[in-house]
mmCIF file of C-alpha atoms in Angstrom:
data_model
loop_
_atom_site.group_PDB
_atom_site.id
_atom_site.type_symbol
_atom_site.label_atom_id
_atom_site.label_comp_id
_atom_site.label_asym_id
_atom_site.label_seq_id
_atom_site.Cartn_x
_atom_site.Cartn_y
_atom_site.Cartn_z
ATOM 1 C CA MET A 1 -13.389 -5.546 15.156
ATOM 2 C CA ARG A 2 -12.658 -3.352 17.696
ATOM 3 C CA LEU A 3 -9.142 -1.892 17.783
ATOM 4 C CA LYS A 4 -8.573 -3.687 21.506
ATOM 5 C CA GLN A 5 -8.661 -6.870 19.583
ATOM 6 C CA TYR A 6 -5.184 -6.116 17.804
ATOM 7 C CA ARG A 7 -3.699 -5.073 20.897
ATOM 8 C CA ALA A 8 -4.459 -8.712 22.407
ATOM 9 C CA ALA A 9 -3.649 -10.318 19.078
ATOM 10 C CA ALA A 10 0.027 -8.757 19.586
ATOM 11 C CA GLY A 11 0.171 -9.656 23.270
ATOM 12 C CA GLU A 12 1.409 -5.814 24.194
ATOM 13 C CA ARG A 13 0.127 -2.247 23.605
ATOM 14 C CA ILE A 14 -0.049 -1.100 20.189
ATOM 15 C CA PRO A 15 3.334 0.871 19.762
ATOM 16 C CA GLY A 16 2.852 4.701 19.855
ATOM 17 C CA GLY A 17 0.825 4.918 22.672
ATOM 18 C CA ALA A 18 -2.020 7.428 22.689
ATOM 19 C CA ASP A 19 -1.299 8.661 19.193
ATOM 20 C CA GLY A 20 -0.541 5.133 17.709
ATOM 21 C CA ARG A 21 -3.700 4.067 18.270
ATOM 22 C CA ARG A 22 -5.223 7.567 17.213
ATOM 23 C CA MET A 23 -3.462 6.680 14.067
ATOM 24 C CA LEU A 24 -5.190 3.094 13.421
ATOM 25 C CA TRP A 25 -8.512 4.953 13.867
ATOM 26 C CA ILE A 26 -7.378 7.621 11.362
ATOM 27 C CA SER A 27 -6.538 4.274 8.903
ATOM 28 C CA LEU A 28 -9.827 2.576 9.484
ATOM 29 C CA VAL A 29 -11.873 6.181 8.705
ATOM 30 C CA ASP A 30 -9.736 6.841 5.516
ATOM 31 C CA LYS A 31 -9.522 3.576 4.342
ATOM 32 C CA THR A 32 -13.455 3.155 4.572
ATOM 33 C CA GLY A 33 -13.788 6.268 2.737
ATOM 34 C CA ALA A 34 -11.112 5.082 -0.130
ATOM 35 C CA GLY A 35 -13.439 2.096 -0.211
ATOM 36 C CA LEU A 36 -16.368 4.124 -1.141
ATOM 37 C CA TRP A 37 -14.745 6.025 -3.874
ATOM 38 C CA ALA A 38 -13.081 2.971 -5.362
ATOM 39 C CA ALA A 39 -16.446 1.476 -6.052
ATOM 40 C CA THR A 40 -18.086 4.981 -6.958
ATOM 41 C CA GLY A 41 -15.114 7.119 -9.262
ATOM 42 C CA ALA A 42 -15.956 5.866 -12.641
ATOM 43 C CA LEU A 43 -19.503 5.352 -12.288
ATOM 44 C CA TYR A 44 -20.449 8.875 -10.738
ATOM 45 C CA PHE A 45 -18.326 10.230 -13.719
ATOM 46 C CA THR A 46 -20.332 8.107 -16.091
ATOM 47 C CA TYR A 47 -23.690 8.105 -14.970
ATOM 48 C CA VAL A 48 -24.067 11.579 -12.795
ATOM 49 C CA THR A 49 -21.497 13.924 -14.465
ATOM 50 C CA GLY A 50 -22.665 12.334 -18.352
ATOM 51 C CA LEU A 51 -19.072 11.723 -19.482
ATOM 52 C CA SER A 52 -18.412 9.096 -22.239
ATOM 53 C CA VAL A 53 -16.172 5.961 -21.536
ATOM 54 C CA ALA A 54 -13.307 7.374 -23.097
ATOM 55 C CA GLU A 55 -13.791 10.855 -21.244
ATOM 56 C CA VAL A 56 -13.897 8.733 -18.018
ATOM 57 C CA GLY A 57 -10.844 6.741 -19.007
ATOM 58 C CA ILE A 58 -8.797 10.317 -19.792
ATOM 59 C CA LEU A 59 -9.753 11.714 -16.562
ATOM 60 C CA LEU A 60 -8.843 9.016 -14.537
ATOM 61 C CA ALA A 61 -5.686 8.185 -15.888
ATOM 62 C CA VAL A 62 -4.566 12.021 -16.548
ATOM 63 C CA SER A 63 -5.498 12.937 -12.588
ATOM 64 C CA ALA A 64 -3.888 9.830 -11.343
ATOM 65 C CA GLY A 65 -0.658 10.602 -13.488
ATOM 66 C CA ILE A 66 -0.693 14.553 -11.845
ATOM 67 C CA GLY A 67 -1.268 12.622 -8.094
ATOM 68 C CA VAL A 68 1.969 10.701 -8.678
ATOM 69 C CA ALA A 69 3.785 14.135 -7.810
ATOM 70 C CA GLY A 70 2.218 14.081 -4.215
ATOM 71 C CA ALA A 71 4.306 11.427 -2.824
ATOM 72 C CA PRO A 72 8.063 13.033 -3.487
ATOM 73 C CA ILE A 73 6.801 16.706 -3.427
ATOM 74 C CA ALA A 74 4.847 15.980 0.233
ATOM 75 C CA GLY A 75 7.777 13.773 1.275
ATOM 76 C CA ARG A 76 10.027 16.277 0.592
ATOM 77 C CA ILE A 77 8.249 18.679 2.339
ATOM 78 C CA ALA A 78 7.832 16.841 5.751
ATOM 79 C CA ASP A 79 11.714 16.712 6.357
ATOM 80 C CA ARG A 80 11.173 20.809 6.790
ATOM 81 C CA MET A 81 7.718 21.283 8.446
ATOM 82 C CA PRO A 82 5.565 19.650 11.066
ATOM 83 C CA LEU A 83 4.391 16.351 9.787
ATOM 84 C CA THR A 84 0.831 16.583 11.665
ATOM 85 C CA ARG A 85 0.431 20.139 9.762
ATOM 86 C CA LEU A 86 1.083 18.890 6.423
ATOM 87 C CA MET A 87 -1.210 15.498 7.203
ATOM 88 C CA THR A 88 -4.063 17.801 8.082
ATOM 89 C CA ALA A 89 -3.866 19.881 4.816
ATOM 90 C CA MET A 90 -3.921 16.843 2.638
ATOM 91 C CA GLN A 91 -6.466 15.407 4.219
ATOM 92 C CA LEU A 92 -8.539 18.644 3.950
ATOM 93 C CA LEU A 93 -7.068 18.972 0.610
ATOM 94 C CA ARG A 94 -8.686 15.573 -0.305
ATOM 95 C CA ALA A 95 -12.101 16.603 1.417
ATOM 96 C CA ALA A 96 -12.381 19.923 -0.265
ATOM 97 C CA ALA A 97 -11.695 17.953 -4.017
ATOM 98 C CA GLY A 98 -14.487 15.613 -3.019
ATOM 99 C CA LEU A 99 -17.006 17.905 -2.359
ATOM 100 C CA ALA A 100 -16.059 20.162 -5.543
ATOM 101 C CA LEU A 101 -16.859 16.996 -7.811
ATOM 102 C CA LEU A 102 -20.632 17.898 -6.703
ATOM 103 C CA THR A 103 -20.161 21.248 -7.898
ATOM 104 C CA SER A 104 -19.606 20.715 -11.473
ATOM 105 C CA ASP A 105 -20.081 18.806 -14.428
ATOM 106 C CA HIS A 106 -17.955 20.608 -16.544
ATOM 107 C CA TYR A 107 -14.684 18.489 -18.162
ATOM 108 C CA ALA A 108 -11.881 21.189 -17.387
ATOM 109 C CA LEU A 109 -12.883 21.430 -13.772
ATOM 110 C CA LEU A 110 -13.921 17.808 -12.761
ATOM 111 C CA LEU A 111 -10.343 16.777 -13.927
ATOM 112 C CA ALA A 112 -8.805 19.592 -11.988
ATOM 113 C CA PHE A 113 -10.756 18.549 -8.914
ATOM 114 C CA ALA A 114 -10.187 14.902 -9.339
ATOM 115 C CA ALA A 115 -6.145 15.684 -9.904
ATOM 116 C CA ALA A 116 -6.290 17.477 -6.799
ATOM 117 C CA GLY A 117 -7.584 14.762 -4.703
ATOM 118 C CA SER A 118 -5.425 12.264 -6.349
ATOM 119 C CA PHE A 119 -2.378 14.617 -5.209
ATOM 120 C CA GLY A 120 -3.576 14.753 -1.689
ATOM 121 C CA ASP A 121 -3.997 10.990 -1.576
ATOM 122 C CA ARG A 122 -0.719 9.683 -2.573
ATOM 123 C CA ALA A 123 0.676 12.615 -0.317
ATOM 124 C CA THR A 124 -1.502 11.480 1.964
ATOM 125 C CA SER A 125 -0.325 7.851 1.984
ATOM 126 C CA VAL A 126 3.480 8.860 2.384
ATOM 127 C CA LEU A 127 2.932 11.184 5.076
ATOM 128 C CA THR A 128 1.021 8.144 7.062
ATOM 129 C CA LYS A 129 3.922 6.113 6.634
ATOM 130 C CA LEU A 130 6.525 8.549 8.022
ATOM 131 C CA TYR A 131 4.428 9.463 10.849
ATOM 132 C CA ALA A 132 3.624 5.716 11.813
ATOM 133 C CA ALA A 133 7.471 4.923 11.407
ATOM 134 C CA ARG A 134 8.447 7.985 13.868
ATOM 135 C CA ILE A 135 5.815 7.214 16.372
ATOM 136 C CA SER A 136 6.055 3.469 16.628
ATOM 137 C CA GLY A 137 10.312 3.466 16.432
ATOM 138 C CA PRO A 138 11.796 0.026 17.039
ATOM 139 C CA ASP A 139 8.477 -1.755 16.842
ATOM 140 C CA ARG A 140 7.404 -0.108 13.745
ATOM 141 C CA VAL A 141 7.163 -3.221 11.440
ATOM 142 C CA ARG A 142 4.749 -4.716 13.886
ATOM 143 C CA TYR A 143 2.744 -1.366 14.042
ATOM 144 C CA GLN A 144 2.539 -1.587 10.270
ATOM 145 C CA ALA A 145 1.321 -4.861 10.397
ATOM 146 C CA VAL A 146 -1.701 -4.100 12.506
ATOM 147 C CA ASN A 147 -2.432 -0.843 10.296
ATOM 148 C CA ARG A 148 -2.255 -2.648 7.241
ATOM 149 C CA THR A 149 -4.811 -4.969 8.824
ATOM 150 C CA VAL A 150 -7.130 -2.267 10.035
ATOM 151 C CA SER A 151 -6.983 -0.474 6.765
ATOM 152 C CA ASN A 152 -8.239 -3.826 4.939
ATOM 153 C CA ILE A 153 -11.053 -3.831 7.405
ATOM 154 C CA GLY A 154 -11.864 0.157 6.556
ATOM 155 C CA PHE A 155 -11.351 -0.652 2.753
ATOM 156 C CA ALA A 156 -14.010 -3.617 3.101
ATOM 157 C CA VAL A 157 -16.150 -1.746 4.870
ATOM 158 C CA GLY A 158 -16.483 1.133 2.601
ATOM 159 C CA GLY A 159 -16.571 -1.433 -0.391
ATOM 160 C CA ILE A 160 -19.788 -2.977 1.119
ATOM 161 C CA ALA A 161 -21.444 0.116 1.834
ATOM 162 C CA ALA A 162 -20.383 1.277 -1.420
ATOM 163 C CA ALA A 163 -22.367 -1.968 -3.031
ATOM 164 C CA ALA A 164 -25.480 -0.977 -0.808
ATOM 165 C CA ALA A 165 -25.753 2.488 -2.043
ATOM 166 C CA LEU A 166 -24.843 1.631 -5.675
ATOM 167 C CA GLY A 167 -27.842 -1.126 -5.559
ATOM 168 C CA VAL A 168 -30.271 1.699 -5.171
ATOM 169 C CA GLY A 169 -28.473 3.378 -8.345
ATOM 170 C CA THR A 170 -30.161 6.972 -8.041
ATOM 171 C CA THR A 171 -27.987 10.113 -8.512
ATOM 172 C CA LEU A 172 -28.375 10.851 -4.930
ATOM 173 C CA ALA A 173 -27.268 7.740 -4.252
ATOM 174 C CA TYR A 174 -23.939 8.413 -6.017
ATOM 175 C CA GLN A 175 -23.469 11.805 -4.388
ATOM 176 C CA ALA A 176 -23.966 10.578 -0.877
ATOM 177 C CA LEU A 177 -21.023 8.292 -1.941
ATOM 178 C CA VAL A 178 -18.867 11.036 -2.730
ATOM 179 C CA VAL A 179 -19.826 13.247 0.252
ATOM 180 C CA GLY A 180 -18.973 10.059 2.614
ATOM 181 C CA ASN A 181 -15.485 9.734 1.060
ATOM 182 C CA ALA A 182 -15.022 13.532 1.241
ATOM 183 C CA LEU A 183 -16.374 13.497 5.436
ATOM 184 C CA ALA A 184 -13.879 10.462 5.839
ATOM 185 C CA SER A 185 -10.968 12.553 4.767
ATOM 186 C CA PHE A 186 -12.308 15.894 7.042
ATOM 187 C CA VAL A 187 -12.718 13.602 10.315
ATOM 188 C CA ALA A 188 -9.172 11.994 9.497
ATOM 189 C CA ALA A 189 -7.973 15.507 9.519
ATOM 190 C CA LEU A 190 -9.667 16.486 12.825
ATOM 191 C CA LEU A 191 -8.027 13.136 14.569
ATOM 192 C CA VAL A 192 -4.445 14.250 13.187
ATOM 193 C CA VAL A 193 -5.006 17.682 14.485
ATOM 194 C CA ARG A 194 -5.346 15.733 18.242
ATOM 195 C CA CYS A 195 -1.929 14.008 17.308
ATOM 196 C CA ALA A 196 1.388 15.255 18.705
ATOM 197 C CA GLU A 197 4.249 15.985 16.649
ATOM 198 C CA ALA A 198 6.264 13.114 16.016
ATOM 199 C CA PRO A 199 10.177 13.477 16.651
ATOM 200 C CA VAL A 200 12.415 13.137 13.869
ATOM 201 C CA PRO A 201 14.459 10.127 14.754
ATOM 202 C CA ALA A 202 18.155 10.260 15.870
ATOM 203 C CA ARG A 203 20.417 7.328 15.169
ATOM 204 C CA VAL A 204 23.886 6.777 17.187
ATOM 205 C CA VAL A 205 26.434 5.333 14.791
ATOM 206 C CA THR A 206 29.787 4.045 15.456
ATOM 207 C CA GLY A 207 32.591 1.991 13.532
ATOM 208 C CA SER A 208 32.154 0.808 10.242
ATOM 209 C CA ALA A 209 28.436 1.349 10.423
ATOM 210 C CA ALA A 210 28.976 5.392 10.905
ATOM 211 C CA LYS A 211 31.041 4.978 7.569
ATOM 212 C CA THR A 212 28.069 3.188 5.356
ATOM 213 C CA THR A 213 25.497 5.865 6.810
ATOM 214 C CA ALA A 214 27.351 8.995 6.486
ATOM 215 C CA ALA A 215 28.093 7.957 2.662
ATOM 216 C CA LYS A 216 24.238 8.080 2.344
ATOM 217 C CA PRO A 217 23.194 10.928 0.094
ATOM 218 C CA LYS A 218 20.737 13.245 1.363
ATOM 219 C CA SER A 219 18.720 13.409 -1.641
ATOM 220 C CA PRO A 220 17.158 10.238 -3.194
ATOM 221 C CA TRP A 221 17.769 11.141 -6.663
ATOM 222 C CA ARG A 222 21.399 11.047 -6.135
ATOM 223 C CA ASP A 223 20.890 7.747 -4.538
ATOM 224 C CA ARG A 224 21.813 5.237 -7.104
ATOM 225 C CA THR A 225 21.040 2.067 -4.810
ATOM 226 C CA TYR A 226 18.117 3.281 -3.481
ATOM 227 C CA LEU A 227 16.329 4.464 -6.986
ATOM 228 C CA LEU A 228 17.207 0.458 -8.025
ATOM 229 C CA TYR A 229 15.681 -0.498 -4.996
ATOM 230 C CA THR A 230 12.387 1.410 -5.587
ATOM 231 C CA ALA A 231 12.361 0.169 -9.311
ATOM 232 C CA SER A 232 12.626 -3.362 -7.627
ATOM 233 C CA GLU A 233 9.626 -2.490 -5.648
ATOM 234 C CA ALA A 234 7.843 -1.690 -8.779
ATOM 235 C CA VAL A 235 8.017 -4.874 -10.120
ATOM 236 C CA LEU A 236 7.642 -6.462 -6.646
ATOM 237 C CA PHE A 237 4.254 -4.738 -6.137
ATOM 238 C CA LEU A 238 2.691 -6.392 -9.230
ATOM 239 C CA ASP A 239 0.916 -8.680 -7.138
ATOM 240 C CA ASP A 240 -1.594 -6.229 -6.911
ATOM 241 C CA ALA A 241 -1.940 -6.172 -10.391
ATOM 242 C CA VAL A 242 -2.438 -10.090 -10.501
ATOM 243 C CA PHE A 243 -5.440 -10.155 -7.776
ATOM 244 C CA LYS A 244 -7.346 -6.745 -9.536
ATOM 245 C CA VAL A 245 -6.774 -8.004 -13.078
ATOM 246 C CA GLY A 246 -4.560 -10.972 -13.897
ATOM 247 C CA LEU A 247 -6.329 -13.435 -11.620
ATOM 248 C CA PRO A 248 -9.811 -12.785 -12.623
ATOM 249 C CA LEU A 249 -9.497 -12.132 -16.271
ATOM 250 C CA TRP A 250 -7.265 -15.609 -16.390
ATOM 251 C CA LEU A 251 -10.001 -17.689 -14.696
ATOM 252 C CA VAL A 252 -12.786 -16.432 -17.235
ATOM 253 C CA HIS A 253 -10.825 -16.403 -20.421
ATOM 254 C CA ALA A 254 -8.494 -19.542 -19.695
ATOM 255 C CA THR A 255 -9.788 -21.634 -17.283
ATOM 256 C CA ASP A 256 -12.579 -24.333 -16.569
ATOM 257 C CA ALA A 257 -13.234 -22.846 -13.116
ATOM 258 C CA PRO A 258 -16.478 -21.375 -12.572
ATOM 259 C CA HIS A 259 -16.759 -17.785 -12.652
ATOM 260 C CA GLY A 260 -18.215 -17.339 -9.399
ATOM 261 C CA LEU A 261 -14.783 -18.474 -8.007
ATOM 262 C CA ALA A 262 -12.927 -14.863 -9.045
ATOM 263 C CA PRO A 263 -14.866 -12.794 -6.228
ATOM 264 C CA LEU A 264 -14.486 -15.563 -3.472
ATOM 265 C CA LEU A 265 -10.682 -15.659 -4.340
ATOM 266 C CA LEU A 266 -10.350 -11.690 -3.455
ATOM 267 C CA VAL A 267 -12.355 -12.517 -0.432
ATOM 268 C CA LEU A 268 -9.895 -15.182 0.508
ATOM 269 C CA ASN A 269 -7.227 -12.921 0.006
ATOM 270 C CA ASN A 270 -8.656 -10.159 2.051
ATOM 271 C CA VAL A 271 -9.403 -12.617 4.773
ATOM 272 C CA LEU A 272 -5.801 -14.070 4.730
ATOM 273 C CA VAL A 273 -4.243 -10.593 4.971
ATOM 274 C CA VAL A 274 -6.542 -9.785 8.279
ATOM 275 C CA ALA A 275 -5.633 -12.986 10.036
ATOM 276 C CA LEU A 276 -1.900 -13.433 9.139
ATOM 277 C CA GLN A 277 -0.537 -10.336 8.481
ATOM 278 C CA ILE A 278 0.194 -9.480 12.129
ATOM 279 C CA PRO A 279 1.704 -13.001 13.011
ATOM 280 C CA LEU A 280 3.787 -12.681 9.825
ATOM 281 C CA ALA A 281 5.528 -9.139 11.279
ATOM 282 C CA ARG A 282 7.263 -10.934 13.619
ATOM 283 C CA TYR A 283 9.812 -12.170 11.011
ATOM 284 C CA GLY A 284 10.707 -8.815 9.723
ATOM 285 C CA ALA A 285 11.230 -7.225 12.939
ATOM 286 C CA THR A 286 15.020 -6.236 12.095
ATOM 287 C CA SER A 287 16.677 -4.806 9.105
ATOM 288 C CA ARG A 288 18.433 -7.744 8.127
ATOM 289 C CA ALA A 289 15.241 -10.350 9.011
ATOM 290 C CA ALA A 290 13.282 -8.078 6.464
ATOM 291 C CA ARG A 291 15.986 -8.716 4.132
ATOM 292 C CA ARG A 292 15.977 -12.640 4.362
ATOM 293 C CA LEU A 293 12.290 -12.504 3.746
ATOM 294 C CA LEU A 294 13.211 -11.864 0.044
ATOM 295 C CA VAL A 295 14.156 -15.556 -0.333
ATOM 296 C CA PRO A 296 10.822 -17.292 0.922
ATOM 297 C CA LEU A 297 9.051 -14.240 -0.939
ATOM 298 C CA ALA A 298 10.689 -15.465 -4.243
ATOM 299 C CA ALA A 299 9.549 -18.902 -3.920
ATOM 300 C CA ALA A 300 5.941 -17.811 -2.697
ATOM 301 C CA PHE A 301 6.015 -15.660 -6.354
ATOM 302 C CA ALA A 302 7.263 -18.499 -8.225
ATOM 303 C CA GLY A 303 4.854 -20.923 -6.619
ATOM 304 C CA GLY A 304 1.683 -18.785 -6.973
ATOM 305 C CA ALA A 305 2.506 -17.912 -10.726
ATOM 306 C CA LEU A 306 3.522 -21.724 -11.697
ATOM 307 C CA ALA A 307 -0.293 -22.675 -10.426
ATOM 308 C CA LEU A 308 -1.537 -20.291 -12.493
ATOM 309 C CA SER A 309 0.117 -21.555 -15.149
ATOM 310 C CA LEU A 310 -1.069 -24.945 -14.090
ATOM 311 C CA SER A 311 -4.561 -24.253 -13.705
ATOM 312 C CA VAL A 312 -5.477 -25.074 -17.379
ATOM 313 C CA VAL A 313 -4.953 -28.378 -16.963
ATOM 314 C CA GLY A 314 -8.065 -30.615 -15.916
ATOM 315 C CA GLY A 315 -11.345 -29.630 -15.583
ATOM 316 C CA ALA A 316 -13.540 -27.457 -13.145
ATOM 317 C CA TRP A 317 -12.315 -28.990 -10.095
ATOM 318 C CA THR A 318 -8.899 -29.186 -11.078
ATOM 319 C CA ALA A 319 -8.564 -25.548 -12.192
ATOM 320 C CA SER A 320 -10.335 -24.446 -9.249
ATOM 321 C CA ALA A 321 -7.822 -26.093 -6.551
ATOM 322 C CA ALA A 322 -4.786 -24.809 -8.991
ATOM 323 C CA LEU A 323 -6.182 -20.920 -8.724
ATOM 324 C CA THR A 324 -6.907 -21.247 -5.201
ATOM 325 C CA ILE A 325 -3.531 -22.428 -3.909
ATOM 326 C CA ALA A 326 -2.435 -19.788 -6.679
ATOM 327 C CA ALA A 327 -4.278 -16.906 -4.228
ATOM 328 C CA VAL A 328 -2.944 -18.394 -1.173
ATOM 329 C CA ALA A 329 0.722 -18.407 -2.519
ATOM 330 C CA LEU A 330 0.525 -14.863 -3.808
ATOM 331 C CA THR A 331 -1.367 -13.657 -0.775
ATOM 332 C CA LEU A 332 1.411 -14.951 1.279
ATOM 333 C CA ALA A 333 3.447 -13.188 -1.106
ATOM 334 C CA GLU A 334 1.975 -9.925 -0.606
ATOM 335 C CA MET A 335 2.227 -10.388 3.159
ATOM 336 C CA LEU A 336 5.704 -10.982 3.395
ATOM 337 C CA HIS A 337 6.408 -8.247 0.909
ATOM 338 C CA SER A 338 4.597 -5.817 3.035
ATOM 339 C CA VAL A 339 6.734 -6.568 5.917
ATOM 340 C CA ALA A 340 9.860 -6.567 4.116
ATOM 341 C CA SER A 341 9.256 -3.106 2.308
ATOM 342 C CA TRP A 342 7.862 -1.479 5.352
ATOM 343 C CA GLU A 343 11.140 -2.010 6.908
ATOM 344 C CA LEU A 344 13.741 -1.954 4.318
ATOM 345 C CA SER A 345 12.239 1.578 2.452
ATOM 346 C CA ILE A 346 12.799 3.298 6.018
ATOM 347 C CA ALA A 347 16.081 1.460 6.766
ATOM 348 C CA LEU A 348 17.886 2.222 3.448
ATOM 349 C CA ALA A 349 16.857 6.025 3.897
ATOM 350 C CA PRO A 350 18.991 8.349 6.183
ATOM 351 C CA ASP A 351 17.095 9.717 9.197
ATOM 352 C CA GLU A 352 17.168 13.507 8.131
ATOM 353 C CA ALA A 353 15.783 12.894 4.830
ATOM 354 C CA GLN A 354 13.197 9.954 5.430
ATOM 355 C CA GLY A 355 10.374 11.962 4.488
ATOM 356 C CA ALA A 356 11.925 12.596 0.741
ATOM 357 C CA TYR A 357 13.327 8.832 0.277
ATOM 358 C CA LEU A 358 9.766 7.487 1.416
ATOM 359 C CA GLY A 359 7.973 9.776 -1.334
ATOM 360 C CA VAL A 360 10.308 8.292 -3.893
ATOM 361 C CA HIS A 361 9.733 4.777 -2.919
ATOM 362 C CA ALA A 362 6.016 5.529 -2.976
ATOM 363 C CA LEU A 363 6.375 5.942 -6.816
ATOM 364 C CA ALA A 364 7.017 2.281 -6.874
ATOM 365 C CA VAL A 365 3.221 2.083 -5.820
ATOM 366 C CA SER A 366 2.165 4.714 -8.642
ATOM 367 C CA VAL A 367 4.208 3.213 -11.175
ATOM 368 C CA GLN A 368 2.735 -0.440 -10.445
ATOM 369 C CA ARG A 369 -0.848 0.947 -10.827
ATOM 370 C CA SER A 370 0.131 2.574 -14.277
ATOM 371 C CA VAL A 371 1.742 -0.316 -15.777
ATOM 372 C CA GLY A 372 -0.029 -3.430 -13.959
ATOM 373 C CA PRO A 373 -2.663 -3.941 -16.344
ATOM 374 C CA LEU A 374 -0.638 -3.944 -19.244
ATOM 375 C CA VAL A 375 1.951 -6.369 -17.911
ATOM 376 C CA MET A 376 -1.214 -8.388 -17.115
ATOM 377 C CA SER A 377 -2.804 -8.351 -20.298
ATOM 378 C CA ALA A 378 0.778 -9.329 -21.801
ATOM 379 C CA VAL A 379 0.897 -12.312 -19.730
ATOM 380 C CA ILE A 380 -2.395 -13.380 -20.176
ATOM 381 C CA ALA A 381 -1.973 -13.034 -24.059
ATOM 382 C CA THR A 382 1.295 -15.360 -23.642
ATOM 383 C CA GLY A 383 -0.565 -18.391 -21.933
ATOM 384 C CA PRO A 384 0.836 -20.584 -19.382
ATOM 385 C CA ALA A 385 4.138 -19.895 -20.117
ATOM 386 C CA GLY A 386 3.448 -16.172 -19.684
ATOM 387 C CA TRP A 387 2.459 -16.731 -16.002
ATOM 388 C CA ALA A 388 5.714 -19.134 -15.489
ATOM 389 C CA LEU A 389 7.928 -16.284 -17.087
ATOM 390 C CA PHE A 390 6.294 -14.084 -14.635
ATOM 391 C CA GLY A 391 6.774 -15.669 -11.871
ATOM 392 C CA ALA A 392 10.750 -16.432 -12.715
ATOM 393 C CA CYS A 393 10.813 -12.917 -13.042
ATOM 394 C CA LEU A 394 9.407 -11.704 -9.914
ATOM 395 C CA ALA A 395 11.646 -14.353 -8.073
ATOM 396 C CA ALA A 396 14.935 -13.061 -9.711
ATOM 397 C CA THR A 397 13.854 -9.696 -8.627
ATOM 398 C CA CYS A 398 13.395 -10.769 -5.043
ATOM 399 C CA LEU A 399 17.069 -12.223 -5.156
ATOM 400 C CA ALA A 400 18.411 -9.275 -7.036
ATOM 401 C CA GLN A 401 17.062 -6.950 -4.434
ATOM 402 C CA SER A 402 18.451 -8.716 -1.509
ATOM 403 C CA ARG A 403 22.042 -8.699 -3.177
ATOM 404 C CA LEU A 404 21.309 -4.715 -3.734
ATOM 405 C CA VAL A 405 20.338 -3.647 -0.090
ATOM 406 C CA ARG A 406 22.843 -6.444 1.776
ATOM 407 C CA ASP A 407 25.543 -3.570 2.263
ATOM 408 C CA ARG A 408 23.688 -0.756 2.856
ATOM 409 C CA LEU A 409 22.027 -2.079 5.622
ATOM 410 C CA PRO A 410 22.693 -0.898 9.566
ATOM 411 C CA GLY A 411 24.801 -3.290 11.454
ATOM 412 C CA PRO A 412 23.183 -5.463 14.278
ATOM 413 C CA ALA A 413 23.595 -2.556 16.972
ATOM 414 C CA LEU A 414 21.727 -0.306 14.840
ATOM 415 C CA SER A 415 18.717 -2.324 13.477
ATOM 416 C CA VAL A 416 15.612 -2.647 14.929
ATOM 417 C CA PRO A 417 15.873 -4.713 18.248
ATOM 418 C CA PRO A 418 14.323 -8.314 17.931
ATOM 419 C CA THR A 419 10.818 -8.664 19.113
ATOM 420 C CA THR A 420 8.716 -11.733 20.118
ATOM 421 C CA VAL A 421 5.105 -11.265 19.469
ATOM 422 C CA SER A 422 2.577 -13.576 21.399
ATOM 423 C CA HIS A 423 -0.471 -14.889 19.634
ATOM 424 C CA ASP A 424 -1.982 -17.158 22.083
#
């Protein structure tokens, strides 16, 4: 799809002007490269560099662990230097680390290169979010919805290209995918260079709201409310582990549904996100509205988990129907959480320390990626009751988060002005 179709879908121009549109192209290119690498990484280390399964597992785990530091470090630096320069540097780091993988089969060097790429990847993620928030201003929620839609398309394109190349199965094919991922980062860096520097937002506050804002610590590590919010986000981001690990394993090992349904449910997830993420953005256009989304989000999590627990009842058709309902409900939860998380993570941060705060918030995703598979294994081992308990925990976390952020959000005069998005 061309980007102008998303402008039409939004009923008005993409926020941020030329830089906003350029950032969408950056996201498309960047996520296409990510789609190439996601399907290639483990296989490349296995079939091209000759590592054992255990060595690959350790390499990926350690490099990902080192990469976790990328978000908070880059976020803190972003509050002190031009954002576009830092974004360019991180994209070039990713490109260089990717190409460096082709130069050696030495385990220590491969680990170092993979760790550098992981660091750049996590740093780029938080820097892109910060830049988008600054250039889109009061339309940041709608912009994020468009950006997320474009990112999903890019990742799907990269995955399809990787599948075609991996079908060849030669060393050259694997190497071509690694080069493709590095090239995507390099092109993204060139596009970032053309972006204007985004000004740090200035917020005028008065009255009681001024007291609330002034009370926010400038370091997220000293902000108990924000740290608790980030911890709750790590729980809510588990929807990602459900689709990547929990749902397919549950379908295969615990239900009578045909195994071919598993990839179809992932396709359904992607299609729904592309079709509905932009329309749903209108319901989180202000900080208060984003907080209100936590109630239907709790219901969507609970409903999806309940459908998973009931998928063991009946035959193949009943199981398939229950799993499809679960996939739809959990995709709705994923989209609602994306809208709420995008707005609240920024609204809870003081303007002069947005980078540092968003860097800490990004740790929620990293934590989820580490513990998510373990949580899914425990849920599946517990059986249908495990899914019911899982859904209840997520719903309770939504309600607890709503109460946690209630008194920290800016008043009506400071919130993002409500917007109405046309979808005719």
